[in-house]
Amino acid sequence: MSKRYDIVIIGSGVIGSSIAYHLSESQQEEVLVIDKGFPLSGTSGSTQAWVWVHSKAPASYGELSMFSAELYPILEKKIGDVEYKRTGGISPFFSESEREKALMLAEKQATVGIPIEVLSQEEVLSREPALSPNIVGATYSPIDGNVNPFRLVELFIRAAKKNNVEFSFYTSVTSILKKNGLFEIETEKGGKYTAKKIIFAGGPWMKELASLIDIKVPVKQVRGQILITEPLTNLIKHTIAGMRQADNGEVLIGYSLEEVGYDRRTTLDIIQNTAQMAIDYIPSLANANIVRAFSGIRVIPEDELPIIGEIPNVENAYISVMHSGITLSPIIGTLMAELLLHGDTSIDLQQYSLSRFDK
Ligand SMILES: Cc1cc2nc3c(=O)[nH]c(=O)nc-3n(C[C@H](O)[C@H](O)[C@H](O)COP(=O)(O)OP(=O)(O)OC[C@H]3O[C@@H](n4cnc5c(N)ncnc54)[C@H](O)[C@@H]3O)c2cc1C
């Protein structure tokens, strides 16, 4: 006998958990979330966790990110303290030729209301004195910040459970069939579930997951390696493109991009490059001890924009997969709940539909 749900979500990273929580607010549907690991075993547990808006292009994607950042303070009132800090974001540049690009970015983002200033060297250093005097300028936006991803996912799940969402961890989904309008879901452990609606939130495993219903999802897996320093006293105030300082004083550094499949090893060459980048930005980091390095696998759609919404030609099947899922999780959860509960969304998702890749 299979247990029956209104909605089954596959994946309990930040995206699946946010959708589960936002769906549960209405307490209308019986919802189950299935994850082959534990909630932070995928990308959401191996991330920088900036809530980053200012350089997101095109501007419409920047706007979506800005709306999501705006939801964070409200979200914290509902689910609790996720250590969201609107620190402001600084993206430094090292040559005068980049100032023109920075001014263009500021002009484009202003069309959707994202505030960006292009700072002189003096202005950058007065805002963030630890930065290198080799920096010639930076873009700055007050809207950027960061969050604790561990607390975020944990509190999404805790709030969803409180609203009666069920979770099944260490349970890999191995087969999905559609019969008489219902999805029949089977797991490696032999569990069987039926659902009226199904949501794919499988992060970097999305290709394999979607192949269970013969759907192609054009995403790539891109490794990022991060270094963590010993706790340092008040080194940086802002989220800086490349690094942030956590509440406990540790600085998380790194923005490497490698297409190596799902391989979460760290490598000496990237660790060395990342350490050099850190010192180029903040010379005093040369004296800091690195206590840990980790890597995570980004899931990045081929055109780098999120894929959100209905899966074409499979009625009642939905998808949510994207890079920047930490930034976007509040708005994605909100919009997906609207779509599943009311059949429509307050922001048009057409530009993010899976069907755009058919063209
Ligand atoms: C190094 C690095 C830095 C990043 N920095 C930022 C940043 O600063 N800001 C930002 O916004 N984003 C950042 N990101 C991206 C962000 O972390 C991701 O977009 C986000 O975590 C994706 O969440 P997710 O829920 O889609 O995926 P995941 O957290 O990977 O969750 C997917 C879940 O699906 C489950 N699953 C998959 N297949 C199955 C199956 N068959 N059966 C059951 N369960 C299954 C997995 O176990 C997993 O738990 C970064 C990523 C990396 C790697």
CSV table of C-alpha atoms and ligand atoms in Angstrom, one decimal:
chain,number,residue,atom,x,y,z
A,1,MET,CA,0.0,0.0,0.0
A,2,SER,CA,1.4,3.4,-0.9
A,3,LYS,CA,0.8,6.4,1.3
A,4,ARG,CA,-1.1,9.3,-0.4
A,5,TYR,CA,-0.1,13.0,-0.4
A,6,ASP,CA,-1.3,16.1,-2.2
A,7,ILE,CA,2.2,17.2,-2.9
A,8,VAL,CA,5.5,15.4,-2.8
A,9,ILE,CA,8.7,17.5,-3.0
A,10,ILE,CA,11.9,15.7,-3.9
A,11,GLY,CA,14.9,17.4,-2.3
A,12,SER,CA,15.1,19.2,1.1
A,13,GLY,CA,17.9,21.6,0.4
A,14,VAL,CA,17.2,25.3,0.8
A,15,ILE,CA,14.9,25.3,-2.2
A,16,GLY,CA,12.8,22.2,-1.4
A,17,SER,CA,12.6,23.2,2.3
A,18,SER,CA,11.6,26.8,1.5
A,19,ILE,CA,8.8,25.6,-0.9
A,20,ALA,CA,7.6,23.1,1.8
A,21,TYR,CA,7.5,25.8,4.4
A,22,HIS,CA,5.7,28.3,2.2
A,23,LEU,CA,3.2,25.7,1.1
A,24,SER,CA,2.6,24.7,4.7
A,25,GLU,CA,1.6,28.3,5.7
A,26,SER,CA,-1.9,27.7,4.2
A,27,GLN,CA,-2.2,24.2,5.9
A,28,GLN,CA,-4.4,23.2,2.9
A,29,GLU,CA,-2.4,20.3,1.5
A,30,GLU,CA,-0.7,17.2,2.8
A,31,VAL,CA,2.9,17.5,1.9
A,32,LEU,CA,5.8,15.1,2.0
A,33,VAL,CA,9.5,16.0,1.4
A,34,ILE,CA,11.8,13.2,0.4
A,35,ASP,CA,15.6,13.5,0.5
A,36,LYS,CA,18.3,10.9,-0.4
A,37,GLY,CA,20.6,12.4,2.2
A,38,PHE,CA,20.0,14.9,5.0
A,39,PRO,CA,18.8,18.5,4.4
A,40,LEU,CA,22.3,20.1,4.2
A,41,SER,CA,24.0,17.2,2.4
A,42,GLY,CA,23.8,18.9,-1.0
A,43,THR,CA,24.8,22.3,-2.1
A,44,SER,CA,22.9,24.2,0.6
A,45,GLY,CA,25.4,22.9,3.2
A,46,SER,CA,28.5,23.9,1.2
A,47,THR,CA,27.9,27.5,0.2
A,48,GLN,CA,29.1,31.0,0.8
A,49,ALA,CA,25.5,32.1,1.5
A,50,TRP,CA,25.7,35.7,0.4
A,51,VAL,CA,22.3,37.2,-0.2
A,52,TRP,CA,23.6,38.9,-3.3
A,53,VAL,CA,21.7,41.2,-5.6
A,54,HIS,CA,23.7,44.0,-7.0
A,55,SER,CA,25.5,42.4,-10.0
A,56,LYS,CA,22.8,40.0,-11.0
A,57,ALA,CA,22.0,40.4,-14.7
A,58,PRO,CA,19.8,40.9,-16.6
A,59,ALA,CA,18.2,43.6,-14.5
A,60,SER,CA,14.9,41.6,-14.3
A,61,TYR,CA,16.9,38.8,-12.5
A,62,GLY,CA,18.4,41.4,-10.3
A,63,GLU,CA,14.9,42.6,-9.5
A,64,LEU,CA,13.8,39.0,-8.5
A,65,SER,CA,16.9,38.7,-6.3
A,66,MET,CA,16.1,42.1,-4.7
A,67,PHE,CA,12.5,41.1,-4.0
A,68,SER,CA,13.9,37.9,-2.3
A,69,ALA,CA,16.4,40.0,-0.2
A,70,GLU,CA,13.5,42.2,0.8
A,71,LEU,CA,11.6,39.1,2.1
A,72,TYR,CA,14.4,38.0,4.5
A,73,PRO,CA,13.5,40.3,7.5
A,74,ILE,CA,9.8,39.2,7.2
A,75,LEU,CA,10.9,35.6,7.0
A,76,GLU,CA,12.9,35.9,10.2
A,77,LYS,CA,9.8,37.2,12.0
A,78,LYS,CA,8.0,34.0,10.9
A,79,ILE,CA,10.6,31.2,11.2
A,80,GLY,CA,13.2,32.7,13.6
A,81,ASP,CA,16.7,34.1,13.5
A,82,VAL,CA,18.7,32.9,10.5
A,83,GLU,CA,21.5,35.4,11.1
A,84,TYR,CA,20.5,37.5,8.1
A,85,LYS,CA,22.6,40.6,7.9
A,86,ARG,CA,22.1,43.3,5.4
A,87,THR,CA,25.8,44.3,5.4
A,88,GLY,CA,25.9,46.0,2.0
A,89,GLY,CA,28.0,44.5,-0.8
A,90,ILE,CA,31.2,45.7,-2.3
A,91,SER,CA,32.6,44.4,-5.6
A,92,PRO,CA,36.1,45.8,-6.0
A,93,PHE,CA,38.0,46.4,-9.3
A,94,PHE,CA,41.7,46.8,-9.8
A,95,SER,CA,41.9,48.8,-13.1
A,96,GLU,CA,40.4,52.1,-14.2
A,97,SER,CA,39.1,50.5,-17.4
A,98,GLU,CA,36.5,48.6,-15.2
A,99,ARG,CA,35.0,51.8,-14.0
A,100,GLU,CA,33.0,52.2,-17.3
A,101,LYS,CA,31.5,48.7,-16.9
A,102,ALA,CA,30.6,49.5,-13.3
A,103,LEU,CA,28.8,52.7,-14.3
A,104,MET,CA,26.9,50.8,-17.0
A,105,LEU,CA,25.9,48.2,-14.4
A,106,ALA,CA,24.7,50.9,-12.0
A,107,GLU,CA,22.6,52.5,-14.8
A,108,LYS,CA,21.0,49.1,-15.8
A,109,GLN,CA,20.2,48.1,-12.3
A,110,ALA,CA,18.7,51.5,-11.5
A,111,THR,CA,15.9,50.7,-14.1
A,112,VAL,CA,14.5,48.2,-11.6
A,113,GLY,CA,15.3,50.1,-8.5
A,114,ILE,CA,18.6,48.4,-7.4
A,115,PRO,CA,20.7,51.1,-5.7
A,116,ILE,CA,24.4,51.0,-6.8
A,117,GLU,CA,27.1,53.5,-6.2
A,118,VAL,CA,30.4,53.4,-8.1
A,119,LEU,CA,33.0,54.2,-5.5
A,120,SER,CA,36.4,55.9,-5.8
A,121,GLN,CA,39.4,54.3,-4.1
A,122,GLU,CA,39.1,56.7,-1.2
A,123,GLU,CA,35.5,55.9,-0.7
A,124,VAL,CA,36.1,52.1,-0.8
A,125,LEU,CA,38.9,52.3,1.7
A,126,SER,CA,36.9,54.6,4.0
A,127,ARG,CA,34.0,52.1,4.0
A,128,GLU,CA,36.2,49.0,4.3
A,129,PRO,CA,39.7,50.0,5.6
A,130,ALA,CA,41.0,46.4,5.5
A,131,LEU,CA,40.8,46.3,1.7
A,132,SER,CA,44.0,46.7,-0.4
A,133,PRO,CA,45.1,50.2,-1.6
A,134,ASN,CA,45.7,48.5,-5.0
A,135,ILE,CA,41.9,48.5,-5.5
A,136,VAL,CA,41.0,51.5,-7.7
A,137,GLY,CA,37.3,51.4,-7.1
A,138,ALA,CA,34.2,49.3,-6.5
A,139,THR,CA,30.5,49.0,-7.0
A,140,TYR,CA,28.6,49.1,-3.7
A,141,SER,CA,25.0,48.4,-2.9
A,142,PRO,CA,23.3,48.6,0.5
A,143,ILE,CA,20.9,45.8,-0.5
A,144,ASP,CA,23.4,42.9,-0.3
A,145,GLY,CA,24.1,40.8,2.8
A,146,ASN,CA,24.5,37.3,4.0
A,147,VAL,CA,22.8,34.6,6.1
A,148,ASN,CA,23.7,31.4,8.0
A,149,PRO,CA,22.6,28.7,5.6
A,150,PHE,CA,22.5,26.0,8.3
A,151,ARG,CA,20.1,27.9,10.4
A,152,LEU,CA,18.1,28.9,7.3
A,153,VAL,CA,17.4,25.3,6.2
A,154,GLU,CA,16.9,24.0,9.7
A,155,LEU,CA,14.4,26.7,10.5
A,156,PHE,CA,12.5,26.2,7.2
A,157,ILE,CA,12.2,22.5,8.1
A,158,ARG,CA,11.2,23.2,11.7
A,159,ALA,CA,8.5,25.6,10.7
A,160,ALA,CA,7.2,23.3,8.0
A,161,LYS,CA,7.1,20.4,10.4
A,162,LYS,CA,5.1,22.5,12.9
A,163,ASN,CA,2.6,23.0,10.0
A,164,ASN,CA,2.4,19.2,9.6
A,165,VAL,CA,4.7,18.7,6.6
A,166,GLU,CA,6.3,15.3,6.7
A,167,PHE,CA,9.9,14.6,5.9
A,168,SER,CA,11.7,11.4,4.9
A,169,PHE,CA,15.5,11.6,4.9
A,170,TYR,CA,18.1,9.1,3.7
A,171,THR,CA,15.5,8.0,1.1
A,172,SER,CA,16.5,8.1,-2.5
A,173,VAL,CA,13.7,8.4,-5.1
A,174,THR,CA,14.4,5.7,-7.7
A,175,SER,CA,11.2,5.6,-9.9
A,176,ILE,CA,8.3,7.9,-10.7
A,177,LEU,CA,5.4,6.7,-12.8
A,178,LYS,CA,2.2,8.5,-13.7
A,179,LYS,CA,-1.0,6.4,-13.5
A,180,ASN,CA,-4.6,7.6,-13.6
A,181,GLY,CA,-3.5,11.2,-13.1
A,182,LEU,CA,-1.4,10.4,-9.9
A,183,PHE,CA,2.4,10.2,-9.5
A,184,GLU,CA,3.6,6.9,-8.1
A,185,ILE,CA,6.9,7.4,-6.4
A,186,GLU,CA,9.2,4.6,-5.3
A,187,THR,CA,12.3,4.8,-3.2
A,188,GLU,CA,15.4,2.7,-2.8
A,189,LYS,CA,14.2,1.6,0.7
A,190,GLY,CA,11.1,0.2,-0.9
A,191,GLY,CA,8.7,3.0,0.2
A,192,LYS,CA,5.8,3.8,-2.1
A,193,TYR,CA,4.0,7.1,-2.2
A,194,THR,CA,1.3,8.6,-4.5
A,195,ALA,CA,0.9,12.3,-5.1
A,196,LYS,CA,-1.4,14.6,-7.0
A,197,LYS,CA,1.5,17.0,-7.6
A,198,ILE,CA,5.2,16.6,-7.6
A,199,ILE,CA,8.0,19.2,-7.2
A,200,PHE,CA,11.6,18.5,-8.4
A,201,ALA,CA,14.0,20.3,-6.1
A,202,GLY,CA,17.0,18.1,-6.6
A,203,GLY,CA,19.8,20.7,-6.9
A,204,PRO,CA,22.9,19.4,-8.7
A,205,TRP,CA,21.3,16.0,-9.2
A,206,MET,CA,18.5,17.5,-11.2
A,207,LYS,CA,19.5,15.9,-14.5
A,208,GLU,CA,19.3,12.4,-13.1
A,209,LEU,CA,16.2,13.1,-11.1
A,210,ALA,CA,14.3,14.6,-14.1
A,211,SER,CA,15.3,11.7,-16.3
A,212,LEU,CA,13.0,9.5,-14.1
A,213,ILE,CA,10.1,11.2,-16.0
A,214,ASP,CA,12.1,11.5,-19.3
A,215,ILE,CA,12.6,15.2,-19.0
A,216,LYS,CA,15.9,16.9,-19.9
A,217,VAL,CA,17.0,19.8,-17.7
A,218,PRO,CA,20.0,21.8,-19.1
A,219,VAL,CA,22.0,22.4,-16.0
A,220,LYS,CA,25.7,22.0,-15.3
A,221,GLN,CA,27.6,21.1,-12.1
A,222,VAL,CA,30.2,23.7,-11.2
A,223,ARG,CA,32.5,23.1,-8.2
A,224,GLY,CA,33.5,26.0,-5.9
A,225,GLN,CA,36.2,25.7,-3.2
A,226,ILE,CA,36.1,27.8,-0.1
A,227,LEU,CA,38.7,28.5,2.6
A,228,ILE,CA,37.8,29.4,6.1
A,229,THR,CA,40.1,31.4,8.4
A,230,GLU,CA,40.4,31.2,12.2
A,231,PRO,CA,38.0,33.6,13.9
A,232,LEU,CA,39.3,37.1,13.4
A,233,THR,CA,38.2,40.3,15.2
A,234,ASN,CA,36.0,42.6,13.1
A,235,LEU,CA,38.0,42.4,9.9
A,236,ILE,CA,35.3,43.2,7.3
A,237,LYS,CA,31.9,44.7,7.7
A,238,HIS,CA,30.5,44.2,4.2
A,239,THR,CA,29.8,41.2,2.1
A,240,ILE,CA,32.7,41.5,-0.4
A,241,ALA,CA,32.4,39.7,-3.8
A,242,GLY,CA,34.8,36.9,-2.9
A,243,MET,CA,34.4,36.8,0.9
A,244,ARG,CA,32.3,37.4,4.0
A,245,GLN,CA,32.9,37.3,7.7
A,246,ALA,CA,30.6,35.1,9.7
A,247,ASP,CA,29.2,36.1,13.2
A,248,ASN,CA,31.8,33.9,14.9
A,249,GLY,CA,34.6,35.8,13.2
A,250,GLU,CA,35.6,33.2,10.6
A,251,VAL,CA,36.1,34.6,7.1
A,252,LEU,CA,34.8,32.5,4.2
A,253,ILE,CA,36.9,33.1,1.1
A,254,GLY,CA,36.5,31.9,-2.5
A,255,TYR,CA,34.8,32.1,-5.8
A,256,SER,CA,36.4,29.3,-7.9
A,257,LEU,CA,34.5,27.7,-10.8
A,258,GLU,CA,35.4,24.3,-12.1
A,259,GLU,CA,33.3,21.8,-14.2
A,260,VAL,CA,34.5,18.5,-12.7
A,261,GLY,CA,31.2,16.7,-12.2
A,262,TYR,CA,30.0,15.8,-8.7
A,263,ASP,CA,33.5,15.8,-7.2
A,264,ARG,CA,33.7,17.5,-3.8
A,265,ARG,CA,37.4,17.2,-3.2
A,266,THR,CA,39.5,20.3,-2.5
A,267,THR,CA,42.7,20.8,-4.5
A,268,LEU,CA,46.0,22.5,-3.7
A,269,ASP,CA,46.1,24.7,-6.8
A,270,ILE,CA,42.7,26.2,-6.1
A,271,ILE,CA,43.4,26.6,-2.4
A,272,GLN,CA,46.6,28.5,-3.4
A,273,ASN,CA,44.8,30.7,-5.9
A,274,THR,CA,42.1,31.4,-3.4
A,275,ALA,CA,44.6,32.3,-0.7
A,276,GLN,CA,46.3,34.7,-3.1
A,277,MET,CA,43.0,36.3,-4.1
A,278,ALA,CA,42.3,36.8,-0.4
A,279,ILE,CA,45.6,38.6,0.1
A,280,ASP,CA,45.2,40.7,-3.0
A,281,TYR,CA,41.9,41.9,-1.6
A,282,ILE,CA,42.9,42.1,2.1
A,283,PRO,CA,46.6,42.2,2.7
A,284,SER,CA,46.4,41.5,6.4
A,285,LEU,CA,44.9,38.1,5.6
A,286,ALA,CA,48.4,36.9,4.9
A,287,ASN,CA,48.8,36.5,8.6
A,288,ALA,CA,45.6,34.6,9.2
A,289,ASN,CA,45.5,30.8,9.7
A,290,ILE,CA,43.3,28.8,7.4
A,291,VAL,CA,41.5,26.2,9.5
A,292,ARG,CA,39.4,24.4,6.9
A,293,ALA,CA,38.6,24.2,3.2
A,294,PHE,CA,35.5,22.7,1.7
A,295,SER,CA,34.0,22.4,-1.7
A,296,GLY,CA,30.4,22.5,-3.0
A,297,ILE,CA,28.8,21.8,-6.3
A,298,ARG,CA,26.8,24.6,-7.8
A,299,VAL,CA,23.9,23.8,-10.1
A,300,ILE,CA,23.9,26.3,-12.9
A,301,PRO,CA,21.3,26.3,-15.7
A,302,GLU,CA,22.9,26.6,-19.2
A,303,ASP,CA,21.8,30.3,-19.5
A,304,GLU,CA,22.5,30.9,-15.8
A,305,LEU,CA,18.9,32.0,-15.0
A,306,PRO,CA,16.7,30.0,-12.6
A,307,ILE,CA,14.4,27.3,-13.9
A,308,ILE,CA,11.1,27.7,-12.0
A,309,GLY,CA,7.5,26.6,-12.6
A,310,GLU,CA,5.5,23.9,-14.4
A,311,ILE,CA,7.2,21.1,-16.3
A,312,PRO,CA,5.9,21.3,-19.9
A,313,ASN,CA,3.8,18.3,-21.1
A,314,VAL,CA,3.8,16.6,-17.6
A,315,GLU,CA,0.6,17.9,-15.9
A,316,ASN,CA,1.1,18.7,-12.2
A,317,ALA,CA,4.9,18.3,-12.2
A,318,TYR,CA,7.0,21.3,-11.2
A,319,ILE,CA,10.6,22.2,-11.1
A,320,SER,CA,12.8,24.7,-9.1
A,321,VAL,CA,16.5,24.6,-9.9
A,322,MET,CA,19.0,27.5,-9.8
A,323,HIS,CA,22.3,28.9,-8.7
A,324,SER,CA,22.0,31.6,-5.9
A,325,GLY,CA,19.4,29.5,-4.2
A,326,ILE,CA,20.3,31.0,-0.8
A,327,THR,CA,19.5,34.5,-2.1
A,328,LEU,CA,16.4,33.4,-3.9
A,329,SER,CA,14.9,30.8,-1.5
A,330,PRO,CA,12.4,33.3,0.2
A,331,ILE,CA,10.9,34.4,-3.2
A,332,ILE,CA,11.0,31.0,-4.8
A,333,GLY,CA,9.1,29.4,-1.9
A,334,THR,CA,6.6,32.2,-2.1
A,335,LEU,CA,6.1,32.0,-5.8
A,336,MET,CA,6.0,28.2,-5.9
A,337,ALA,CA,3.4,28.1,-3.1
A,338,GLU,CA,1.3,30.6,-5.1
A,339,LEU,CA,1.6,28.5,-8.3
A,340,LEU,CA,0.7,25.2,-6.6
A,341,LEU,CA,-2.1,26.6,-4.4
A,342,HIS,CA,-3.7,29.2,-6.8
A,343,GLY,CA,-2.4,28.2,-10.3
A,344,ASP,CA,-0.8,31.7,-10.8
A,345,THR,CA,2.1,33.8,-9.5
A,346,SER,CA,2.4,37.4,-8.5
A,347,ILE,CA,5.5,37.7,-10.6
A,348,ASP,CA,5.4,36.4,-14.2
A,349,LEU,CA,7.7,33.3,-14.3
A,350,GLN,CA,7.6,33.0,-18.1
A,351,GLN,CA,11.2,34.0,-18.6
A,352,TYR,CA,12.2,31.3,-16.1
A,353,SER,CA,10.2,28.4,-17.6
A,354,LEU,CA,11.9,25.1,-18.6
A,355,SER,CA,10.2,25.5,-22.0
A,356,ARG,CA,12.5,28.4,-22.9
A,357,PHE,CA,15.2,25.9,-23.8
A,358,ASP,CA,13.0,24.4,-26.5
A,359,LYS,CA,13.5,27.5,-28.6
B,1,LIG,C1,30.9,27.2,-3.4
B,1,LIG,C2,29.5,27.7,-3.5
B,1,LIG,C3,29.2,29.0,-3.1
B,1,LIG,C4,27.8,29.5,-3.3
B,1,LIG,N1,27.6,30.7,-2.9
B,1,LIG,C5,26.3,31.2,-2.9
B,1,LIG,C6,26.0,32.5,-2.4
B,1,LIG,O1,26.9,33.2,-1.9
B,1,LIG,N2,24.7,32.9,-2.4
B,1,LIG,C7,23.7,32.1,-3.0
B,1,LIG,O2,22.6,32.6,-3.0
B,1,LIG,N3,24.0,30.9,-3.5
B,1,LIG,C8,25.2,30.4,-3.4
B,1,LIG,N4,25.5,29.2,-3.9
B,1,LIG,C9,24.5,28.4,-4.5
B,1,LIG,C10,23.5,27.9,-3.5
B,1,LIG,O3,24.2,27.3,-2.4
B,1,LIG,C11,22.6,26.8,-4.2
B,1,LIG,O4,21.9,27.5,-5.3
B,1,LIG,C12,21.5,26.2,-3.3
B,1,LIG,O5,22.1,25.7,-2.1
B,1,LIG,C13,20.8,25.1,-4.1
B,1,LIG,O6,19.9,24.6,-3.2
B,1,LIG,P1,19.0,23.3,-3.7
B,1,LIG,O7,18.0,23.1,-2.6
B,1,LIG,O8,18.5,23.5,-5.1
B,1,LIG,O9,20.1,22.1,-3.8
B,1,LIG,P2,20.6,21.1,-2.6
B,1,LIG,O10,20.9,21.8,-1.4
B,1,LIG,O11,21.7,20.4,-3.3
B,1,LIG,O12,19.4,20.2,-2.4
B,1,LIG,C14,19.0,19.2,-3.3
B,1,LIG,C15,18.6,18.0,-2.5
B,1,LIG,O13,18.0,17.1,-3.4
B,1,LIG,C16,18.3,15.8,-2.9
B,1,LIG,N5,18.1,14.8,-4.0
B,1,LIG,C17,18.7,14.8,-5.2
B,1,LIG,N6,18.3,13.7,-5.9
B,1,LIG,C18,17.4,13.0,-5.1
B,1,LIG,C19,16.7,11.7,-5.2
B,1,LIG,N7,16.8,11.0,-6.3
B,1,LIG,N8,15.9,11.3,-4.2
B,1,LIG,C20,15.8,12.1,-3.1
B,1,LIG,N9,16.5,13.2,-2.9
B,1,LIG,C21,17.3,13.7,-3.9
B,1,LIG,C22,19.7,15.9,-2.4
B,1,LIG,O14,20.0,14.9,-1.4
B,1,LIG,C23,19.8,17.3,-1.9
B,1,LIG,O15,19.6,17.4,-0.4
B,1,LIG,C24,26.8,28.6,-3.8
B,1,LIG,C25,27.1,27.3,-4.1
B,1,LIG,C26,28.4,26.9,-4.0
B,1,LIG,C27,28.7,25.4,-4.3
